[in-house]
Amino acid sequence: MSYKDIQTNASTKALEEFRTYTQDKDTPDRVVEHYRDMRTYQTVEFYERMEKKYSFENGTYRKLMTIEEAFVELENYVDASDPDLDLPNLLHLLQTAEGIRKAQHPDWLQLTGLLHDMGKIMFLWGDANDGQDGYSPNGKQWALGGDTFVVGCRIPDDAVVFPEFNTLNPDMHDARYNTTCGMYEPHCGLDALKFAWGHDEYMYRMLVANNCKLPREALDMIRYHSAYPWHDKGAYTHLMKEEDKERMKWVQLFNKFDLYTKDGENELRGEKMKELWPYYQGLLEKYGLSGKLKW
């Protein structure tokens, strides 16, 4: 499958109108605090701890439930890291999926839009210490959402929001991790990198564990859509393989819809959402994600 086979019809609204992150009156305090915590606690040690906690190895999982049941759990979740969006996460997922559908992109890409943020379901098993508290009104969510950066190497000041928080990260004072390559080999490739733990990595692993039939491009979109320092700012090129350049284009295509459907009219509530569900249920069945799944 070639990226050139699909052309984006996403809105051309300027990217700068979204994702405004500055420590001033225009950025909610919750967002500033979220990124301060994220930069402070997202380390190699934390990633490895979450990797064990949310492992699917040897048939382990935390709960069996359908995608629809997981949506019910997510109905009241609002992303504390997003300065643009105060809508329930479920509504954002439907907006993204419907935006992709309206642009007449393939059904697997539509389903990717519906699923891409569902990894935030981790709040069911997390707590404030893990940065996964989705139950409290102002719960700590620094390991659920937010822009992800590579742990285990120097955090690039020119590619992350709130770079002034970089020095708060313990790994940036550890000689093993605070160099340009850190614990990685040059051009080791995208899949060798450990991005800050969050919903992206969890959902990718969940889909693989359930043997879904989505193409690799969809899995990349889900796994790396929050890696803005990489796909938006061009960081980590010294760690990429040549093939990763093509993979980046797919993630960039997806993110145009992830961003630009946020400003659509709020018309996907109540009965309209119920009307849409049979269509997406059919896609779940087509791509091996119907019935009870391991979470």
CSV table of C-alpha atoms in Angstrom, one decimal:
chain,number,residue,atom,x,y,z
A,1,MET,CA,0.0,0.0,0.0
A,2,SER,CA,1.4,3.4,-0.9
A,3,TYR,CA,0.8,6.7,0.8
A,4,LYS,CA,0.4,8.3,-2.7
A,5,ASP,CA,-2.7,6.2,-3.2
A,6,ILE,CA,-4.6,8.2,-0.7
A,7,GLN,CA,-4.9,12.0,-0.7
A,8,THR,CA,-6.1,13.9,2.2
A,9,ASN,CA,-9.3,16.0,2.1
A,10,ALA,CA,-8.9,17.2,5.7
A,11,SER,CA,-9.6,20.8,6.4
A,12,THR,CA,-6.8,23.3,5.7
A,13,LYS,CA,-7.4,25.2,8.9
A,14,ALA,CA,-4.0,26.4,10.1
A,15,LEU,CA,-2.3,24.0,12.5
A,16,GLU,CA,-1.4,27.0,14.6
A,17,GLU,CA,-5.1,27.5,15.5
A,18,PHE,CA,-4.9,24.3,17.5
A,19,ARG,CA,-2.3,23.0,20.0
A,20,THR,CA,-1.4,26.4,21.6
A,21,TYR,CA,0.9,25.6,24.6
A,22,THR,CA,2.3,28.5,26.5
A,23,GLN,CA,2.5,29.4,30.2
A,24,ASP,CA,0.1,32.3,29.9
A,25,LYS,CA,-3.6,33.0,30.6
A,26,ASP,CA,-4.7,31.4,27.3
A,27,THR,CA,-3.4,27.9,28.3
A,28,PRO,CA,-5.5,26.1,31.0
A,29,ASP,CA,-3.5,25.5,34.2
A,30,ARG,CA,-4.4,21.8,34.0
A,31,VAL,CA,-2.5,21.6,30.7
A,32,VAL,CA,0.6,23.3,32.1
A,33,GLU,CA,0.6,21.0,35.1
A,34,HIS,CA,0.0,18.0,32.9
A,35,TYR,CA,3.2,18.6,30.9
A,36,ARG,CA,5.2,19.5,33.9
A,37,ASP,CA,4.3,16.2,35.5
A,38,MET,CA,4.8,14.3,32.2
A,39,ARG,CA,8.3,15.7,31.7
A,40,THR,CA,9.1,14.9,35.4
A,41,TYR,CA,7.9,11.4,35.6
A,42,GLN,CA,8.1,9.8,32.2
A,43,THR,CA,11.5,8.0,32.4
A,44,VAL,CA,13.0,4.7,31.2
A,45,GLU,CA,12.2,3.2,34.6
A,46,PHE,CA,8.6,4.3,34.4
A,47,TYR,CA,8.2,2.9,30.9
A,48,GLU,CA,9.5,-0.5,31.9
A,49,ARG,CA,7.3,-0.6,34.9
A,50,MET,CA,4.2,0.2,32.8
A,51,GLU,CA,5.3,-2.4,30.2
A,52,LYS,CA,5.1,-5.0,32.9
A,53,LYS,CA,1.9,-3.8,34.4
A,54,TYR,CA,0.1,-3.8,31.1
A,55,SER,CA,1.7,-6.9,29.6
A,56,PHE,CA,-0.3,-9.2,27.4
A,57,GLU,CA,2.4,-11.9,27.5
A,58,ASN,CA,1.4,-15.5,28.3
A,59,GLY,CA,-2.3,-14.7,27.9
A,60,THR,CA,-2.5,-12.1,30.6
A,61,TYR,CA,-5.0,-9.3,30.5
A,62,ARG,CA,-6.9,-7.1,32.9
A,63,LYS,CA,-10.5,-7.4,31.7
A,64,LEU,CA,-12.6,-9.0,28.9
A,65,MET,CA,-15.0,-6.6,27.3
A,66,THR,CA,-16.3,-5.5,23.9
A,67,ILE,CA,-15.3,-2.3,22.1
A,68,GLU,CA,-18.8,-1.0,22.8
A,69,GLU,CA,-18.5,-1.8,26.5
A,70,ALA,CA,-15.2,0.1,26.6
A,71,PHE,CA,-16.8,3.1,25.0
A,72,VAL,CA,-19.3,3.1,27.9
A,73,GLU,CA,-16.4,3.3,30.3
A,74,LEU,CA,-14.9,6.2,28.3
A,75,GLU,CA,-18.0,8.3,28.0
A,76,ASN,CA,-17.1,10.7,30.8
A,77,TYR,CA,-13.3,10.9,30.1
A,78,VAL,CA,-12.0,14.3,29.1
A,79,ASP,CA,-8.3,14.7,28.1
A,80,ALA,CA,-6.6,16.9,30.6
A,81,SER,CA,-3.6,17.5,28.3
A,82,ASP,CA,-5.6,19.0,25.4
A,83,PRO,CA,-6.0,22.8,25.3
A,84,ASP,CA,-8.5,22.6,22.4
A,85,LEU,CA,-10.9,20.0,23.5
A,86,ASP,CA,-13.4,19.8,26.3
A,87,LEU,CA,-15.7,17.3,24.8
A,88,PRO,CA,-16.1,13.7,26.0
A,89,ASN,CA,-13.4,11.5,24.4
A,90,LEU,CA,-16.0,9.2,22.8
A,91,LEU,CA,-17.4,12.2,20.9
A,92,HIS,CA,-13.9,13.1,19.7
A,93,LEU,CA,-13.4,9.6,18.4
A,94,LEU,CA,-16.6,9.6,16.4
A,95,GLN,CA,-15.8,13.1,15.0
A,96,THR,CA,-12.4,11.8,13.8
A,97,ALA,CA,-13.9,8.6,12.3
A,98,GLU,CA,-16.7,10.5,10.6
A,99,GLY,CA,-14.3,13.1,9.3
A,100,ILE,CA,-12.2,10.3,7.6
A,101,ARG,CA,-15.4,8.7,6.3
A,102,LYS,CA,-16.7,11.9,4.8
A,103,ALA,CA,-13.3,12.3,3.0
A,104,GLN,CA,-14.0,8.8,1.5
A,105,HIS,CA,-10.9,7.2,2.8
A,106,PRO,CA,-10.7,3.4,3.2
A,107,ASP,CA,-12.8,1.8,5.9
A,108,TRP,CA,-9.7,0.6,7.9
A,109,LEU,CA,-8.7,4.2,8.2
A,110,GLN,CA,-12.2,5.2,9.4
A,111,LEU,CA,-12.0,2.4,12.1
A,112,THR,CA,-8.5,3.7,13.1
A,113,GLY,CA,-10.1,7.1,13.8
A,114,LEU,CA,-12.7,5.4,16.0
A,115,LEU,CA,-10.1,3.4,18.0
A,116,HIS,CA,-7.1,5.7,18.2
A,117,ASP,CA,-7.6,7.1,21.7
A,118,MET,CA,-9.3,4.1,23.3
A,119,GLY,CA,-6.1,3.2,25.1
A,120,LYS,CA,-7.1,5.8,27.7
A,121,ILE,CA,-9.2,3.0,29.1
A,122,MET,CA,-6.0,2.4,31.2
A,123,PHE,CA,-7.6,4.8,33.8
A,124,LEU,CA,-9.7,1.8,34.9
A,125,TRP,CA,-6.6,0.2,36.3
A,126,GLY,CA,-4.4,3.2,37.0
A,127,ASP,CA,-4.1,5.7,39.8
A,128,ALA,CA,-2.6,9.1,40.5
A,129,ASN,CA,0.9,7.6,41.2
A,130,ASP,CA,0.9,6.1,37.7
A,131,GLY,CA,-0.5,9.3,36.1
A,132,GLN,CA,-3.6,7.4,35.1
A,133,ASP,CA,-6.3,8.8,37.4
A,134,GLY,CA,-9.4,9.3,35.3
A,135,TYR,CA,-11.9,9.2,38.1
A,136,SER,CA,-11.1,12.5,39.9
A,137,PRO,CA,-12.2,15.8,38.4
A,138,ASN,CA,-8.6,17.0,38.2
A,139,GLY,CA,-7.0,13.6,38.1
A,140,LYS,CA,-3.4,13.1,37.1
A,141,GLN,CA,-3.3,11.9,33.5
A,142,TRP,CA,0.3,12.3,32.5
A,143,ALA,CA,0.6,8.7,31.5
A,144,LEU,CA,-2.7,8.6,29.6
A,145,GLY,CA,-2.5,11.5,27.1
A,146,GLY,CA,-0.2,14.3,25.9
A,147,ASP,CA,2.6,14.6,23.3
A,148,THR,CA,5.0,11.7,23.6
A,149,PHE,CA,8.8,12.0,23.4
A,150,VAL,CA,11.4,9.3,23.3
A,151,VAL,CA,12.7,8.2,26.7
A,152,GLY,CA,16.3,7.0,27.0
A,153,CYS,CA,17.8,9.9,25.0
A,154,ARG,CA,18.1,13.6,25.2
A,155,ILE,CA,14.7,15.4,25.1
A,156,PRO,CA,14.9,17.9,22.1
A,157,ASP,CA,14.2,21.4,23.4
A,158,ASP,CA,13.2,22.6,19.9
A,159,ALA,CA,10.7,19.8,19.3
A,160,VAL,CA,8.6,19.6,22.5
A,161,VAL,CA,6.0,21.9,24.1
A,162,PHE,CA,7.2,23.5,27.4
A,163,PRO,CA,10.9,22.7,26.9
A,164,GLU,CA,11.6,24.5,30.1
A,165,PHE,CA,10.4,21.4,31.9
A,166,ASN,CA,13.0,19.1,30.3
A,167,THR,CA,15.5,19.6,33.1
A,168,LEU,CA,12.9,18.2,35.6
A,169,ASN,CA,13.3,14.8,34.0
A,170,PRO,CA,15.8,12.6,36.1
A,171,ASP,CA,17.0,10.8,33.0
A,172,MET,CA,18.4,14.1,31.7
A,173,HIS,CA,20.9,14.0,34.6
A,174,ASP,CA,21.9,10.4,33.8
A,175,ALA,CA,24.8,9.9,31.5
A,176,ARG,CA,23.2,6.7,30.1
A,177,TYR,CA,20.3,8.7,28.7
A,178,ASN,CA,21.1,12.4,28.3
A,179,THR,CA,23.0,12.2,25.0
A,180,THR,CA,21.7,12.6,21.5
A,181,CYS,CA,21.4,8.8,21.0
A,182,GLY,CA,21.3,7.8,24.7
A,183,MET,CA,20.6,4.1,25.0
A,184,TYR,CA,19.9,3.7,21.3
A,185,GLU,CA,22.1,2.9,18.3
A,186,PRO,CA,22.0,5.4,15.4
A,187,HIS,CA,19.3,4.5,12.9
A,188,CYS,CA,18.0,1.7,15.0
A,189,GLY,CA,14.5,2.3,13.7
A,190,LEU,CA,11.2,3.6,14.9
A,191,ASP,CA,10.1,0.3,16.5
A,192,ALA,CA,13.2,0.2,18.7
A,193,LEU,CA,12.4,3.5,20.4
A,194,LYS,CA,10.5,3.7,23.7
A,195,PHE,CA,8.1,6.7,23.5
A,196,ALA,CA,6.7,8.1,26.8
A,197,TRP,CA,4.1,5.6,28.0
A,198,GLY,CA,0.5,6.4,27.2
A,199,HIS,CA,-2.7,5.4,25.5
A,200,ASP,CA,-1.0,5.1,22.1
A,201,GLU,CA,1.5,2.3,23.2
A,202,TYR,CA,-1.1,0.5,25.3
A,203,MET,CA,-3.7,0.5,22.5
A,204,TYR,CA,-1.2,-0.7,19.9
A,205,ARG,CA,-0.3,-3.6,22.2
A,206,MET,CA,-3.9,-4.4,22.9
A,207,LEU,CA,-4.7,-4.6,19.2
A,208,VAL,CA,-1.7,-6.9,18.5
A,209,ALA,CA,-2.6,-9.1,21.4
A,210,ASN,CA,-6.1,-9.6,20.0
A,211,ASN,CA,-4.8,-10.5,16.6
A,212,CYS,CA,-6.7,-7.6,14.8
A,213,LYS,CA,-6.7,-7.5,11.0
A,214,LEU,CA,-5.9,-3.8,10.6
A,215,PRO,CA,-2.9,-3.1,8.3
A,216,ARG,CA,0.4,-1.9,9.6
A,217,GLU,CA,-0.3,1.6,8.6
A,218,ALA,CA,-3.3,1.7,11.0
A,219,LEU,CA,-1.2,0.3,13.8
A,220,ASP,CA,1.4,2.9,13.2
A,221,MET,CA,-1.2,5.7,13.3
A,222,ILE,CA,-2.5,4.4,16.6
A,223,ARG,CA,1.0,3.8,18.1
A,224,TYR,CA,2.6,7.1,17.1
A,225,HIS,CA,-0.1,9.7,16.6
A,226,SER,CA,0.9,11.5,19.8
A,227,ALA,CA,4.6,11.6,18.9
A,228,TYR,CA,4.5,15.2,17.8
A,229,PRO,CA,8.2,15.8,18.3
A,230,TRP,CA,8.8,13.1,15.7
A,231,HIS,CA,6.0,13.5,13.0
A,232,ASP,CA,5.4,17.2,13.4
A,233,LYS,CA,8.8,18.7,14.4
A,234,GLY,CA,11.2,16.3,12.7
A,235,ALA,CA,13.0,15.1,15.7
A,236,TYR,CA,14.8,11.8,16.0
A,237,THR,CA,15.8,11.5,12.3
A,238,HIS,CA,19.2,10.2,13.5
A,239,LEU,CA,17.4,7.2,15.0
A,240,MET,CA,15.1,6.4,12.0
A,241,LYS,CA,15.6,3.9,9.3
A,242,GLU,CA,14.9,4.8,5.7
A,243,GLU,CA,11.5,3.0,5.7
A,244,ASP,CA,10.4,5.1,8.7
A,245,LYS,CA,10.0,8.1,6.4
A,246,GLU,CA,7.1,6.5,4.6
A,247,ARG,CA,5.5,5.4,7.9
A,248,MET,CA,5.7,9.0,9.1
A,249,LYS,CA,3.6,10.2,6.1
A,250,TRP,CA,0.8,7.9,7.1
A,251,VAL,CA,0.8,9.2,10.7
A,252,GLN,CA,0.8,12.8,9.4
A,253,LEU,CA,-2.2,12.0,7.2
A,254,PHE,CA,-4.1,10.6,10.1
A,255,ASN,CA,-3.3,13.5,12.4
A,256,LYS,CA,-4.8,16.0,10.0
A,257,PHE,CA,-8.1,14.4,10.9
A,258,ASP,CA,-7.3,13.9,14.6
A,259,LEU,CA,-6.8,17.7,14.8
A,260,TYR,CA,-9.1,19.2,12.2
A,261,THR,CA,-12.3,17.4,13.2
A,262,LYS,CA,-12.1,19.1,16.6
A,263,ASP,CA,-13.7,22.3,15.3
A,264,GLY,CA,-16.7,20.6,13.6
A,265,GLU,CA,-20.2,21.3,14.8
A,266,ASN,CA,-21.2,19.2,17.8
A,267,GLU,CA,-23.8,17.1,16.1
A,268,LEU,CA,-22.9,13.5,17.1
A,269,ARG,CA,-24.8,13.2,20.3
A,270,GLY,CA,-27.6,11.0,21.5
A,271,GLU,CA,-29.6,9.4,18.7
A,272,LYS,CA,-27.1,10.3,16.0
A,273,MET,CA,-24.4,8.3,17.8
A,274,LYS,CA,-26.8,5.3,18.1
A,275,GLU,CA,-27.5,5.6,14.3
A,276,LEU,CA,-23.8,5.4,13.5
A,277,TRP,CA,-22.9,2.4,15.6
A,278,PRO,CA,-24.2,-0.4,13.3
A,279,TYR,CA,-21.8,0.9,10.6
A,280,TYR,CA,-18.8,0.8,12.9
A,281,GLN,CA,-19.9,-2.5,14.4
A,282,GLY,CA,-19.6,-4.0,10.9
A,283,LEU,CA,-16.0,-2.6,10.6
A,284,LEU,CA,-15.1,-4.1,13.9
A,285,GLU,CA,-16.3,-7.5,12.7
A,286,LYS,CA,-14.4,-7.1,9.4
A,287,TYR,CA,-11.2,-6.4,11.1
A,288,GLY,CA,-11.4,-9.1,13.8
A,289,LEU,CA,-12.4,-6.8,16.7
A,290,SER,CA,-16.0,-7.9,17.5
A,291,GLY,CA,-17.0,-9.8,20.7
A,292,LYS,CA,-15.1,-9.9,24.0
A,293,LEU,CA,-11.5,-8.7,23.7
A,294,LYS,CA,-8.5,-8.7,26.1
A,295,TRP,CA,-7.8,-5.4,27.7
